[in-house]
Short mmCIF file of C-alpha atoms in Angstrom, two decimals:
data_model
loop_
_atom_site.label_atom_id
_atom_site.label_comp_id
_atom_site.label_asym_id
_atom_site.label_seq_id
_atom_site.Cartn_x
_atom_site.Cartn_y
_atom_site.Cartn_z
CA UNK A 952 48.70 -37.47 -85.42
CA UNK A 953 49.02 -39.54 -88.59
CA UNK A 954 45.26 -40.00 -88.74
CA UNK A 955 44.74 -36.25 -88.46
CA UNK A 956 47.27 -35.58 -91.26
CA UNK A 957 45.57 -38.13 -93.51
CA UNK A 958 42.11 -36.63 -92.99
CA UNK A 959 43.54 -33.14 -93.56
CA UNK A 960 44.97 -34.20 -96.92
CA UNK A 961 41.69 -35.77 -98.02
CA UNK A 962 39.79 -32.66 -96.96
CA UNK A 963 42.17 -30.38 -98.90
CA UNK A 964 41.91 -32.56 -102.01
CA UNK A 965 38.11 -32.49 -101.78
CA UNK A 966 38.07 -28.69 -101.57
CA UNK A 967 40.55 -28.24 -104.43
CA UNK A 968 38.92 -30.74 -106.82
CA UNK A 969 35.31 -30.76 -105.64
CA UNK A 970 33.80 -30.41 -109.13
CA UNK A 971 35.45 -33.67 -110.21
CA UNK A 972 34.41 -35.70 -107.19
CA UNK A 973 31.04 -37.42 -107.01
CA UNK A 974 31.32 -39.48 -103.89
CA UNK A 975 34.01 -40.00 -101.26
CA UNK A 976 33.32 -42.81 -98.86
CA UNK A 977 35.90 -43.61 -96.22
CA UNK A 978 35.61 -46.32 -93.61
CA UNK A 979 38.33 -46.87 -91.04
CA UNK A 980 38.68 -48.22 -87.57
CA UNK A 981 40.05 -46.15 -84.75
CA UNK A 982 40.30 -47.78 -81.30
CA UNK A 983 37.55 -50.28 -82.09
CA UNK A 984 35.11 -47.52 -83.14
CA UNK A 985 33.73 -46.74 -86.62
CA UNK A 986 34.37 -43.49 -88.44
CA UNK A 987 32.44 -42.61 -91.62
CA UNK A 988 33.21 -39.64 -93.83
CA UNK A 989 30.80 -38.81 -96.67
CA UNK A 990 31.03 -36.04 -99.22
CA UNK A 991 29.25 -35.27 -102.43
CA UNK A 992 29.77 -32.58 -105.00
CA UNK A 993 27.87 -31.98 -108.16
CA UNK A 994 29.04 -29.88 -111.08
CA UNK A 995 27.15 -26.65 -111.53
CA UNK A 996 25.95 -27.70 -114.97
CA UNK A 997 24.38 -30.87 -113.58
CA UNK A 998 22.81 -29.13 -110.60
CA UNK A 999 20.78 -26.86 -112.82
CA UNK A 1000 17.19 -28.03 -112.88
CA UNK A 1001 14.91 -27.27 -115.78
CA UNK A 1002 12.29 -24.78 -114.71
CA UNK A 1003 8.85 -26.38 -114.62
CA UNK A 1004 6.04 -25.03 -116.75
CA UNK A 1005 3.00 -23.88 -114.79
CA UNK A 1006 -0.31 -25.38 -115.92
CA UNK A 1007 -3.53 -23.98 -114.45
CA UNK A 1008 -6.70 -26.09 -114.80
CA UNK A 1009 -10.06 -24.41 -114.25
CA UNK A 1010 -12.76 -26.95 -113.39
CA UNK A 1011 -13.02 -30.50 -112.07
CA UNK A 1012 -15.66 -31.90 -114.40
CA UNK A 1013 -15.21 -34.59 -117.03
CA UNK A 1014 -12.74 -32.65 -119.18
CA UNK A 1015 -10.59 -31.28 -116.36
CA UNK A 1016 -10.48 -34.55 -114.41
CA UNK A 1017 -9.68 -36.59 -117.51
CA UNK A 1018 -6.80 -34.20 -118.24
CA UNK A 1019 -5.46 -34.54 -114.68
CA UNK A 1020 -5.71 -38.33 -114.64
CA UNK A 1021 -3.77 -38.73 -117.89
CA UNK A 1022 -1.13 -36.02 -117.41
CA UNK A 1023 2.10 -37.69 -116.21
CA UNK A 1024 4.92 -35.40 -117.33
CA UNK A 1025 6.88 -34.29 -114.21
CA UNK A 1026 8.08 -31.17 -116.04
CA UNK A 1027 4.74 -29.49 -115.29
CA UNK A 1028 3.61 -27.80 -112.10
CA UNK A 1029 -0.19 -28.05 -112.01
CA UNK A 1030 -2.61 -25.79 -110.12
CA UNK A 1031 -6.28 -26.82 -110.15
CA UNK A 1032 -8.90 -24.16 -109.39
CA UNK A 1033 -12.56 -25.14 -108.95
CA UNK A 1034 -15.49 -24.13 -106.71
CA UNK A 1035 -16.07 -27.80 -105.91
CA UNK A 1036 -13.41 -30.16 -104.58
CA UNK A 1037 -14.77 -33.32 -106.15
CA UNK A 1038 -15.51 -35.01 -109.45
CA UNK A 1039 -19.08 -36.23 -110.05
CA UNK A 1040 -20.02 -39.14 -112.31
CA UNK A 1041 -22.92 -37.26 -113.90
CA UNK A 1042 -24.39 -40.12 -116.01
CA UNK A 1043 -25.72 -41.62 -112.77
CA UNK A 1044 -27.48 -38.44 -111.59
CA UNK A 1045 -30.93 -39.79 -112.63
CA UNK A 1046 -30.28 -42.76 -110.34
CA UNK A 1047 -29.47 -40.37 -107.47
CA UNK A 1048 -32.80 -38.55 -107.87
CA UNK A 1049 -34.73 -41.70 -106.99
CA UNK A 1050 -32.48 -43.24 -104.33
CA UNK A 1051 -31.13 -46.04 -106.51
CA UNK A 1052 -27.61 -44.71 -105.96
CA UNK A 1053 -26.45 -42.45 -103.13
CA UNK A 1054 -24.90 -39.09 -104.00
CA UNK A 1055 -21.64 -39.82 -102.19
CA UNK A 1056 -21.21 -43.00 -104.21
CA UNK A 1057 -20.68 -41.11 -107.48
CA UNK A 1058 -18.31 -38.40 -106.25
CA UNK A 1059 -14.57 -38.66 -105.80
CA UNK A 1060 -12.50 -35.97 -104.02
CA UNK A 1061 -10.14 -34.30 -106.46
CA UNK A 1062 -7.22 -34.62 -104.08
CA UNK A 1063 -7.66 -38.41 -104.12
CA UNK A 1064 -7.32 -38.39 -107.89
CA UNK A 1065 -3.94 -36.68 -108.06
CA UNK A 1066 -2.38 -37.47 -104.66
CA UNK A 1067 -0.46 -40.47 -106.01
CA UNK A 1068 0.79 -38.74 -109.14
CA UNK A 1069 4.52 -38.08 -109.32
CA UNK A 1070 3.95 -34.43 -110.11
CA UNK A 1071 3.55 -31.14 -108.32
CA UNK A 1072 -0.23 -30.67 -108.13
CA UNK A 1073 -1.98 -28.03 -106.03
CA UNK A 1074 -5.71 -27.52 -105.56
CA UNK A 1075 -7.61 -24.36 -104.58
CA UNK A 1076 -11.34 -24.39 -103.90
CA UNK A 1077 -12.19 -21.12 -105.57
CA UNK A 1078 -13.91 -19.56 -108.55
CA UNK A 1079 -12.24 -17.79 -111.45
CA UNK A 1080 -13.15 -14.10 -111.66
CA UNK A 1081 -11.25 -13.09 -114.78
CA UNK A 1082 -8.33 -14.05 -116.99
CA UNK A 1083 -5.52 -11.70 -117.98
CA UNK A 1084 -4.24 -13.45 -121.09
CA UNK A 1085 -1.72 -10.72 -121.89
CA UNK A 1086 0.11 -11.18 -118.58
CA UNK A 1087 -0.77 -14.85 -118.14
CA UNK A 1088 -2.62 -14.42 -114.86
CA UNK A 1089 -5.86 -15.86 -113.47
CA UNK A 1090 -7.69 -13.86 -110.80
CA UNK A 1091 -9.57 -16.08 -108.35
CA UNK A 1092 -11.74 -15.79 -105.26
CA UNK A 1093 -12.19 -18.46 -102.62
CA UNK A 1094 -15.50 -20.28 -102.66
CA UNK A 1095 -18.09 -17.88 -101.26
CA UNK A 1096 -19.65 -20.56 -99.02
CA UNK A 1097 -16.40 -20.77 -97.08
CA UNK A 1098 -15.52 -17.09 -97.32
CA UNK A 1099 -17.18 -15.01 -94.60
CA UNK A 1100 -15.43 -11.76 -95.50
CA UNK A 1101 -15.69 -12.24 -99.27
CA UNK A 1102 -12.22 -10.68 -99.66
CA UNK A 1103 -10.00 -13.74 -100.07
CA UNK A 1104 -8.83 -13.16 -103.61
CA UNK A 1105 -5.58 -14.37 -105.14
CA UNK A 1106 -3.75 -14.45 -108.45
CA UNK A 1107 -2.31 -17.52 -110.16
CA UNK A 1108 0.36 -17.26 -112.88
CA UNK A 1109 0.41 -19.74 -115.73
CA UNK A 1110 2.35 -20.84 -118.77
CA UNK A 1111 -0.59 -22.90 -120.03
CA UNK A 1112 -4.23 -22.43 -119.10
CA UNK A 1113 -6.84 -25.20 -119.42
CA UNK A 1114 -10.43 -23.93 -119.26
CA UNK A 1115 -12.83 -26.76 -118.41
CA UNK A 1116 -15.52 -24.93 -116.45
CA UNK A 1117 -18.56 -26.50 -118.14
CA UNK A 1118 -21.62 -24.49 -119.10
CA UNK A 1119 -24.72 -23.05 -117.49
CA UNK A 1120 -28.06 -24.75 -117.96
CA UNK A 1121 -29.80 -23.58 -121.14
CA UNK A 1122 -33.32 -22.33 -120.44
CA UNK A 1123 -34.06 -21.65 -124.15
CA UNK A 1124 -35.16 -18.15 -123.08
CA UNK A 1125 -38.38 -19.59 -121.67
CA UNK A 1126 -39.95 -17.28 -119.05
CA UNK A 1127 -40.33 -18.72 -115.55
CA UNK A 1128 -37.94 -21.64 -116.01
CA UNK A 1129 -35.32 -20.44 -113.52
CA UNK A 1130 -37.95 -19.70 -110.88
CA UNK A 1131 -40.17 -22.77 -111.18
CA UNK A 1132 -38.15 -25.68 -112.55
CA UNK A 1133 -35.55 -28.11 -111.29
CA UNK A 1134 -32.44 -28.81 -113.34
CA UNK A 1135 -30.45 -32.04 -113.46
CA UNK A 1136 -26.84 -31.08 -113.98
CA UNK A 1137 -25.10 -31.24 -110.59
CA UNK A 1138 -25.20 -33.56 -107.59
CA UNK A 1139 -27.02 -30.86 -105.64
CA UNK A 1140 -29.72 -30.79 -108.34
CA UNK A 1141 -30.31 -34.53 -108.01
CA UNK A 1142 -30.55 -34.29 -104.23
CA UNK A 1143 -32.99 -31.40 -104.49
CA UNK A 1144 -35.20 -33.33 -106.92
CA UNK A 1145 -35.19 -36.33 -104.60
CA UNK A 1146 -36.30 -34.23 -101.63
CA UNK A 1147 -38.96 -32.51 -103.73
CA UNK A 1148 -40.46 -35.81 -104.91
CA UNK A 1149 -40.76 -37.09 -101.33
CA UNK A 1150 -42.16 -33.72 -100.22
CA UNK A 1151 -44.87 -34.00 -102.88
CA UNK A 1152 -45.94 -37.43 -101.64
CA UNK A 1153 -45.89 -36.33 -98.01
CA UNK A 1154 -47.94 -33.24 -98.77
CA UNK A 1155 -50.45 -35.21 -100.85
CA UNK A 1156 -50.90 -37.55 -97.89
CA UNK A 1157 -52.12 -34.78 -95.59
CA UNK A 1158 -55.83 -35.12 -94.70
CA UNK A 1159 -56.56 -31.45 -95.41
CA UNK A 1160 -55.53 -31.63 -99.11
CA UNK A 1161 -58.34 -32.03 -101.65
CA UNK A 1162 -58.44 -34.67 -104.37
CA UNK A 1163 -57.81 -32.14 -107.15
CA UNK A 1164 -54.89 -30.62 -105.27
CA UNK A 1165 -53.39 -34.08 -104.75
CA UNK A 1166 -53.51 -34.73 -108.50
CA UNK A 1167 -51.79 -31.41 -109.18
CA UNK A 1168 -49.10 -32.07 -106.59
CA UNK A 1169 -48.41 -35.58 -107.92
CA UNK A 1170 -48.16 -34.55 -111.57
CA UNK A 1171 -44.47 -34.63 -112.54
CA UNK A 1172 -43.57 -32.93 -115.83
CA UNK A 1173 -40.18 -33.64 -117.41
CA UNK A 1174 -38.94 -31.37 -120.22
CA UNK A 1175 -36.63 -32.98 -122.74
CA UNK A 1176 -36.94 -36.32 -124.51
CA UNK A 1177 -33.22 -36.98 -124.79
CA UNK A 1178 -31.32 -39.73 -122.93
CA UNK A 1179 -31.30 -37.85 -119.59
CA UNK A 1180 -34.99 -36.94 -119.67
CA UNK A 1181 -36.03 -40.44 -120.72
CA UNK A 1182 -33.84 -42.07 -118.06
CA UNK A 1183 -35.19 -39.80 -115.33
CA UNK A 1184 -38.79 -40.44 -116.39
CA UNK A 1185 -38.14 -44.20 -116.31
CA UNK A 1186 -36.34 -44.01 -112.95
CA UNK A 1187 -39.14 -41.93 -111.42
CA UNK A 1188 -41.75 -44.37 -112.70
CA UNK A 1189 -39.86 -47.33 -111.19
CA UNK A 1190 -39.44 -45.44 -107.90
CA UNK A 1191 -43.16 -44.76 -107.71
CA UNK A 1192 -44.43 -48.18 -108.80
CA UNK A 1193 -41.88 -50.34 -106.98
CA UNK A 1194 -41.32 -48.44 -103.73
CA UNK A 1195 -43.53 -45.42 -103.03
CA UNK A 1196 -46.86 -47.16 -103.71
CA UNK A 1197 -46.10 -49.48 -100.80
CA UNK A 1198 -45.52 -46.52 -98.48
CA UNK A 1199 -48.34 -44.30 -99.83
CA UNK A 1200 -51.07 -46.77 -100.90
CA UNK A 1201 -53.90 -44.23 -100.70
CA UNK A 1202 -52.56 -41.96 -103.44
CA UNK A 1203 -50.89 -44.38 -105.84
CA UNK A 1204 -53.57 -43.90 -108.52
CA UNK A 1205 -53.18 -40.12 -108.51
CA UNK A 1206 -49.57 -40.04 -109.75
CA UNK A 1207 -48.99 -38.83 -113.32
CA UNK A 1208 -45.70 -38.53 -115.19
CA UNK A 1209 -45.53 -36.45 -118.40
CA UNK A 1210 -42.53 -36.26 -120.73
CA UNK A 1211 -42.43 -33.18 -123.00
CA UNK A 1212 -40.33 -33.22 -126.17
CA UNK A 1213 -39.93 -30.47 -128.78
CA UNK A 1214 -39.38 -32.87 -131.69
CA UNK A 1215 -41.64 -35.47 -133.21
CA UNK A 1216 -40.15 -38.36 -131.23
CA UNK A 1217 -38.21 -38.98 -128.02
CA UNK A 1218 -34.62 -40.24 -128.31
CA UNK A 1219 -34.44 -38.77 -131.81
CA UNK A 1220 -30.64 -39.21 -131.87
CA UNK A 1221 -31.04 -42.99 -131.55
CA UNK A 1222 -31.99 -45.62 -134.11
CA UNK A 1223 -35.69 -45.60 -135.07
CA UNK A 1224 -36.12 -49.06 -133.56
CA UNK A 1225 -35.05 -47.75 -130.15
CA UNK A 1226 -37.30 -44.69 -130.47
CA UNK A 1227 -40.33 -46.85 -131.35
CA UNK A 1228 -39.64 -49.31 -128.53
CA UNK A 1229 -39.20 -46.52 -125.96
CA UNK A 1230 -42.43 -44.75 -126.96
CA UNK A 1231 -44.34 -48.03 -126.93
CA UNK A 1232 -42.96 -49.01 -123.51
CA UNK A 1233 -43.72 -45.62 -122.00
CA UNK A 1234 -47.26 -45.93 -123.33
CA UNK A 1235 -47.68 -49.29 -121.60
CA UNK A 1236 -46.15 -47.97 -118.37
CA UNK A 1237 -48.54 -45.02 -118.25
CA UNK A 1238 -45.89 -42.34 -118.89
CA UNK A 1239 -47.54 -39.64 -121.03
CA UNK A 1240 -45.33 -38.49 -123.91
CA UNK A 1241 -46.17 -35.16 -125.56
CA UNK A 1242 -44.18 -34.19 -128.65
CA UNK A 1243 -44.12 -31.23 -131.03
CA UNK A 1244 -43.63 -28.37 -128.56
CA UNK A 1245 -41.81 -25.39 -130.05
CA UNK A 1246 -38.59 -24.22 -128.39
CA UNK A 1247 -36.53 -21.08 -129.00
CA UNK A 1248 -33.27 -21.78 -130.82
CA UNK A 1249 -30.34 -22.44 -128.51
CA UNK A 1250 -27.12 -20.40 -128.45
CA UNK A 1251 -23.70 -21.84 -129.19
CA UNK A 1252 -21.29 -22.39 -126.37
CA UNK A 1253 -19.09 -19.44 -125.51
CA UNK A 1254 -15.43 -20.28 -126.25
CA UNK A 1255 -14.33 -21.04 -129.80
CA UNK A 1256 -11.28 -23.30 -130.27
CA UNK A 1257 -9.35 -24.76 -133.16
CA UNK A 1258 -8.99 -28.49 -133.89
CA UNK A 1259 -6.22 -28.76 -131.27
CA UNK A 1260 -8.59 -27.41 -128.56
CA UNK A 1261 -6.59 -24.17 -128.44
CA UNK A 1262 -8.64 -21.02 -127.90
CA UNK A 1263 -8.64 -18.95 -131.07
CA UNK A 1264 -6.10 -16.09 -131.20
CA UNK A 1265 -4.04 -17.61 -128.34
CA UNK A 1266 -1.03 -19.92 -128.11
CA UNK A 1267 -1.22 -21.20 -124.56
CA UNK A 1268 -4.92 -21.24 -123.59
CA UNK A 1269 -7.06 -24.33 -124.17
CA UNK A 1270 -10.79 -24.94 -123.66
CA UNK A 1271 -12.45 -28.35 -123.20
CA UNK A 1272 -15.87 -29.83 -122.63
CA UNK A 1273 -19.21 -28.04 -122.52
CA UNK A 1274 -17.71 -24.54 -122.32
CA UNK A 1275 -16.15 -24.73 -125.78
CA UNK A 1276 -16.98 -25.33 -129.41
CA UNK A 1277 -14.46 -26.54 -131.98
CA UNK A 1278 -14.43 -24.32 -135.07
CA UNK A 1279 -13.46 -26.83 -137.73
CA UNK A 1280 -11.73 -25.02 -140.56
CA UNK A 1281 -13.49 -25.27 -143.93
CA UNK A 1282 -11.78 -26.78 -146.95
CA UNK A 1283 -12.96 -23.94 -149.16
CA UNK A 1284 -11.19 -21.41 -146.93
CA UNK A 1285 -7.84 -23.06 -147.71
CA UNK A 1286 -8.50 -24.36 -151.22
CA UNK A 1287 -5.86 -22.11 -152.83
CA UNK A 1288 -3.22 -23.15 -150.28
CA UNK A 1289 -4.12 -26.84 -150.72
CA UNK A 1290 -3.82 -26.52 -154.49
CA UNK A 1291 -0.43 -24.79 -154.25
CA UNK A 1292 0.91 -27.41 -151.82
CA UNK A 1293 -0.24 -30.33 -153.95
CA UNK A 1294 0.97 -28.83 -157.24
CA UNK A 1295 4.62 -29.64 -156.69
CA UNK A 1296 5.66 -29.12 -160.32
CA UNK A 1297 3.88 -25.73 -160.46
CA UNK A 1298 2.11 -26.75 -163.66
CA UNK A 1299 -1.13 -25.02 -162.71
CA UNK A 1300 -3.02 -28.32 -162.77
CA UNK A 1301 -3.34 -31.25 -160.37
CA UNK A 1302 -3.15 -34.91 -161.32
CA UNK A 1303 -4.73 -37.68 -159.29
CA UNK A 1304 -1.26 -38.82 -158.21
CA UNK A 1305 -0.33 -35.37 -156.91
CA UNK A 1306 -3.57 -35.10 -154.99
CA UNK A 1307 -3.21 -38.61 -153.53
CA UNK A 1308 0.18 -37.64 -152.06
CA UNK A 1309 -1.41 -35.03 -149.80
CA UNK A 1310 -4.75 -36.80 -149.33
CA UNK A 1311 -3.90 -38.27 -145.92
CA UNK A 1312 -2.94 -34.83 -144.63
CA UNK A 1313 -6.12 -33.31 -146.09
CA UNK A 1314 -8.34 -35.95 -144.45
CA UNK A 1315 -6.55 -35.49 -141.14
CA UNK A 1316 -6.75 -31.70 -141.27
CA UNK A 1317 -10.27 -31.60 -142.70
CA UNK A 1318 -12.23 -34.66 -141.46
CA UNK A 1319 -15.29 -33.56 -143.43
CA UNK A 1320 -13.55 -34.76 -146.61
CA UNK A 1321 -13.50 -38.36 -145.40
CA UNK A 1322 -17.08 -38.10 -144.13
CA UNK A 1323 -18.22 -36.76 -147.48
CA UNK A 1324 -16.54 -39.62 -149.36
CA UNK A 1325 -18.26 -42.14 -147.07
CA UNK A 1326 -21.65 -40.45 -147.44
CA UNK A 1327 -21.32 -40.63 -151.24
CA UNK A 1328 -19.97 -44.21 -151.04
CA UNK A 1329 -16.81 -43.20 -152.89
CA UNK A 1330 -13.72 -45.39 -152.52
CA UNK A 1331 -11.11 -42.66 -152.90
CA UNK A 1332 -10.55 -39.05 -153.91
CA UNK A 1333 -10.25 -40.08 -157.57
CA UNK A 1334 -13.96 -40.88 -157.61
CA UNK A 1335 -14.71 -37.40 -156.31
CA UNK A 1336 -12.47 -35.74 -158.89
CA UNK A 1337 -13.91 -37.88 -161.66
CA UNK A 1338 -17.43 -36.77 -160.64
CA UNK A 1339 -16.49 -33.18 -161.41
CA UNK A 1340 -14.75 -34.03 -164.72
CA UNK A 1341 -17.33 -36.40 -166.09
CA UNK A 1342 -16.55 -39.57 -168.05
CA UNK A 1343 -12.75 -39.48 -167.97
CA UNK A 1344 -10.21 -42.15 -167.04
CA UNK A 1345 -8.97 -41.69 -163.47
CA UNK A 1346 -5.30 -41.74 -164.45
CA UNK A 1347 -5.73 -38.92 -166.99
CA UNK A 1348 -7.71 -36.57 -164.74
CA UNK A 1349 -6.17 -33.12 -164.38
CA UNK A 1350 -7.85 -30.22 -162.62
CA UNK A 1351 -7.13 -26.54 -162.37
CA UNK A 1352 -8.03 -24.62 -159.23
CA UNK A 1353 -11.52 -23.73 -160.45
CA UNK A 1354 -12.33 -27.38 -161.15
CA UNK A 1355 -10.89 -28.39 -157.76
CA UNK A 1356 -13.18 -25.88 -156.05
CA UNK A 1357 -16.13 -27.38 -157.90
CA UNK A 1358 -15.13 -30.91 -156.86
CA UNK A 1359 -14.81 -29.98 -153.15
CA UNK A 1360 -17.62 -27.42 -153.01
CA UNK A 1361 -20.02 -29.67 -151.10
CA UNK A 1362 -17.50 -31.25 -148.74
CA UNK A 1363 -17.99 -28.68 -145.98
CA UNK A 1364 -21.67 -29.65 -145.72
CA UNK A 1365 -20.54 -32.62 -143.59
CA UNK A 1366 -19.26 -30.38 -140.79
CA UNK A 1367 -21.01 -30.99 -137.47
CA UNK A 1368 -20.64 -29.65 -133.93
CA UNK A 1369 -19.84 -32.17 -131.22
CA UNK A 1370 -22.56 -32.92 -128.64
CA UNK A 1371 -22.19 -31.60 -125.10
CA UNK A 1372 -21.70 -35.00 -123.47
CA UNK A 1373 -19.42 -36.53 -120.85
CA UNK A 1374 -17.99 -38.82 -123.53
CA UNK A 1375 -16.78 -35.88 -125.64
CA UNK A 1376 -15.34 -33.97 -122.66
CA UNK A 1377 -13.51 -37.05 -121.37
CA UNK A 1378 -11.92 -37.76 -124.74
CA UNK A 1379 -10.84 -34.13 -125.09
CA UNK A 1380 -9.17 -34.19 -121.67
CA UNK A 1381 -7.33 -37.42 -122.50
CA UNK A 1382 -6.22 -36.08 -125.89
CA UNK A 1383 -4.85 -32.82 -124.47
CA UNK A 1384 -3.01 -34.63 -121.64
CA UNK A 1385 -1.27 -36.86 -124.18
CA UNK A 1386 -0.26 -33.77 -126.15
CA UNK A 1387 1.22 -32.19 -123.03
CA UNK A 1388 3.04 -35.41 -122.14
CA UNK A 1389 4.76 -35.37 -125.54
CA UNK A 1390 5.11 -31.61 -125.96
CA UNK A 1391 8.93 -31.49 -126.12
CA UNK A 1392 9.20 -34.56 -128.31
CA UNK A 1393 6.70 -33.21 -130.84
CA UNK A 1394 8.39 -29.82 -130.87
CA UNK A 1395 11.44 -31.56 -132.35
CA UNK A 1396 9.56 -34.14 -134.44
CA UNK A 1397 6.10 -32.86 -135.37
CA UNK A 1398 3.56 -35.61 -136.07
CA UNK A 1399 0.59 -33.57 -137.28
CA UNK A 1400 -0.62 -32.88 -140.83
CA UNK A 1401 1.08 -30.52 -143.27
CA UNK A 1402 0.63 -26.79 -142.67
CA UNK A 1403 -1.13 -25.82 -145.88
CA UNK A 1404 -0.82 -22.12 -145.05
CA UNK A 1405 2.76 -22.35 -143.84
CA UNK A 1406 5.86 -24.50 -143.76
CA UNK A 1407 6.43 -27.81 -141.99
CA UNK A 1408 3.90 -29.77 -140.01
CA UNK A 1409 1.63 -29.18 -137.05
CA UNK A 1410 3.02 -30.44 -133.75
CA UNK A 1411 0.14 -32.80 -133.01
CA UNK A 1412 -2.62 -34.56 -134.82
CA UNK A 1413 -5.90 -32.66 -134.37
CA UNK A 1414 -8.52 -33.92 -131.92
CA UNK A 1415 -10.88 -36.52 -133.33
CA UNK A 1416 -13.94 -37.63 -131.40
CA UNK A 1417 -14.64 -41.36 -131.48
CA UNK A 1418 -18.22 -42.21 -130.63
CA UNK A 1419 -18.31 -45.30 -128.40
CA UNK A 1420 -22.08 -45.69 -128.32
CA UNK A 1421 -24.84 -44.55 -125.98
CA UNK A 1422 -27.35 -46.02 -123.57
CA UNK A 1423 -30.94 -45.15 -122.73
CA UNK A 1424 -32.32 -46.91 -119.60
CA UNK A 1425 -36.08 -47.34 -120.06
CA UNK A 1426 -37.06 -48.67 -116.64
CA UNK A 1427 -38.20 -52.09 -115.54
CA UNK A 1428 -34.64 -53.41 -115.84
CA UNK A 1429 -34.66 -52.75 -119.59
CA UNK A 1430 -32.17 -50.58 -121.45
CA UNK A 1431 -31.60 -49.64 -125.08
CA UNK A 1432 -28.10 -49.32 -126.50
CA UNK A 1433 -26.75 -48.14 -129.82
CA UNK A 1434 -23.10 -49.02 -130.27
CA UNK A 1435 -20.60 -48.38 -133.09
CA UNK A 1436 -21.42 -50.13 -136.32
CA UNK A 1437 -25.15 -49.36 -135.89
CA UNK A 1438 -25.43 -52.28 -133.49
CA UNK A 1439 -28.72 -52.00 -131.58
CA UNK A 1440 -29.64 -53.92 -128.44
CA UNK A 1441 -32.74 -53.63 -126.27
CA UNK A 1442 -33.79 -55.57 -123.18
CA UNK A 1443 -32.63 -56.92 -119.85
CA UNK A 1444 -29.31 -58.20 -121.18
CA UNK A 1445 -28.51 -54.64 -122.26
CA UNK A 1446 -29.35 -53.45 -118.74
CA UNK A 1447 -26.59 -55.70 -117.40
CA UNK A 1448 -24.25 -54.32 -120.05
CA UNK A 1449 -25.16 -50.84 -118.79
CA UNK A 1450 -24.32 -51.90 -115.21
CA UNK A 1451 -20.95 -53.26 -116.36
CA UNK A 1452 -19.97 -50.22 -118.42
CA UNK A 1453 -20.97 -47.64 -115.81
CA UNK A 1454 -19.23 -49.56 -113.03
CA UNK A 1455 -16.03 -49.84 -115.07
CA UNK A 1456 -16.07 -46.13 -115.96
CA UNK A 1457 -15.89 -44.99 -112.33
CA UNK A 1458 -12.73 -43.03 -111.56
CA UNK A 1459 -11.69 -45.10 -108.54
CA UNK A 1460 -12.19 -48.50 -106.94
CA UNK A 1461 -13.81 -46.74 -104.00
CA UNK A 1462 -16.67 -45.27 -106.05
CA UNK A 1463 -16.89 -48.47 -108.09
CA UNK A 1464 -17.47 -50.50 -104.92
CA UNK A 1465 -19.97 -47.96 -103.55
CA UNK A 1466 -22.04 -47.87 -106.74
CA UNK A 1467 -22.17 -51.66 -107.04
CA UNK A 1468 -23.13 -51.98 -103.36
CA UNK A 1469 -25.92 -49.41 -103.90
CA UNK A 1470 -27.29 -51.43 -106.81
CA UNK A 1471 -27.13 -54.59 -104.69
CA UNK A 1472 -28.87 -52.86 -101.77
CA UNK A 1473 -31.63 -51.66 -104.08
CA UNK A 1474 -32.23 -55.20 -105.36
CA UNK A 1475 -32.56 -56.53 -101.80
CA UNK A 1476 -34.16 -53.70 -99.80
CA UNK A 1477 -35.58 -51.34 -102.41
CA UNK A 1478 -34.90 -47.63 -102.80
CA UNK A 1479 -34.50 -45.28 -99.86
CA UNK A 1480 -37.42 -42.84 -99.54
CA UNK A 1481 -36.04 -40.66 -96.73
CA UNK A 1482 -35.44 -36.95 -97.33
CA UNK A 1483 -31.82 -37.04 -96.19
#
C-alpha cells in the first residue's frame, strides 16, 4: 500500500511539473524483483526542430557528384535526380574504348557515394522535364528505359536547385555527324566504340571482302586534336600494334589511323614543346595528322551564371559544369560605383592610398584586374595608375573618374571563359558545397568582397578556378604533362605520374582497386579483344 502511494505521488508530480523534468529514474526492489520507472519530458521550445531546407540536384556528373561528396550540413534535405544512377570517371573513357580498363571499373553507384553521409539524401532515376522557378518546383519523369507506360511523372519541391546536367555533344553544325560518327562522352559511347573497332577487324577478316574494302574498313578517323582525341588515337594505336596484330596477322598492314584537327597543331592548349613532341611521335608511329580543317564556330553553353555560380535573375538556382557559363562582370560596367566607393572623402579625385584600400576587393570581385597587372608585369595598381598619368610620382597621383576609366580601359581584355573540363566542374561542385555548409554563418558574417553597387559585403568569395595541370597520354607508355608554373614533363616517368594521379582521383577505394587491377592485368595478359 505504501509502495502504491509513493508511486502515485511521483506520478502526480511528474504530470504537474513535466516541463521542468528531464529524466526520472527510479530503481527499487520489491520482493527480490527489479522495478524500473523511466520518464522524459522536453520543453516545447526545445522540441521544436528547425525545418530543413530542400536541395534538389539535377545530374550525377563531375559537378553534381563533387557537390554531394563535399556537402555535410545536416540542415539540408537533398534530392538527387538523374537519368543514370552512377558517376563515371570520364578521363579514363579512352582507356575503356580499347580494353585497357573495363567500363565497370570507372563507375561508382551514386547511392554508394552518399549512403554513409549523415544527411537526408534521396535519389530518383529520372529526367527533368521542366523547371517552375516561380513556384520552386521541378517536374520529372522516370527514366524511359524503365518506364513501360511512360506516365510515371512526379514533382519535386525545392528551396535551392543545383543544375549540373552537363551538355550535349557539339557537332559544329556539320551535316551527317549525328548519323555517321561515334562520340566519346559517356560510358556507353566508349563501349560502342570498342565493339565497333572489333567489328571492323572481324569484318575485314572475312574471305569475301576485297583488299580495297578492307583498307576502307580499317581506316579510323578521329576528329579533334585536343587531349581526348590525342589520347584516343594513341590508345587505339597501342591496341592495334600490341594486341590486335597478334590476333589478326593477315590484315595488320592495312590499318590506318588519321587524326583531324581544325587548328595548325594538335594539343594547341599545351606548351609548344609538348605539341612538337606529340606530332613527331605520331609521325614515327604512323598516325597521320591532318591540320587546318575549317570548323563552324561553336555556340556558348546555355545557362549564364554570376561569379557565385548562381543563375542570373534568380536567388536560389545554381548551375555548374558543362551546362553553364560564368558571366564575369566587367570593371567598366561598375567603374562609377568603384570610384564612388573608393572616394571616401568625396573630393572627386582618387589618390593611390584610397585606391589601395579597396584594391583587394576589386581584385577579388574582378579577377581580370590581377591578370592584367601580371600580363603587364606591374607590381601594384600604382604602376597602372602612373601609366595613365605619365611621369608623376606615385604618391602624388590623383585621378578623376575619366582618368580612372582610361587607366582601367584595357583590363577587361583579360576576361576568359573557363574550359568545359572535369577539373572545372569538380572545383565548382566543391566550392558550392562549402558555401552551403557555411550558409548560415556567412549570412551573419559575410566574407566576400565589398558590394560596389550596394551596401555591405557579399556573403561568399566568388568562385575562382585553380588550374592544376593537364596530361596528354601519347601511347607507348609515354605521357606529356604541363603542370602549374609552366613545368613540362614528357616520357615514361610522366606516364607513372599519370597512373598515380588518376588512381588517386577515383571517388572510392572500390573503383581505385578495380582500375589498378585492370592496369596490372593489361601489363600481364594484354588488352581484352572480346565484344562484350
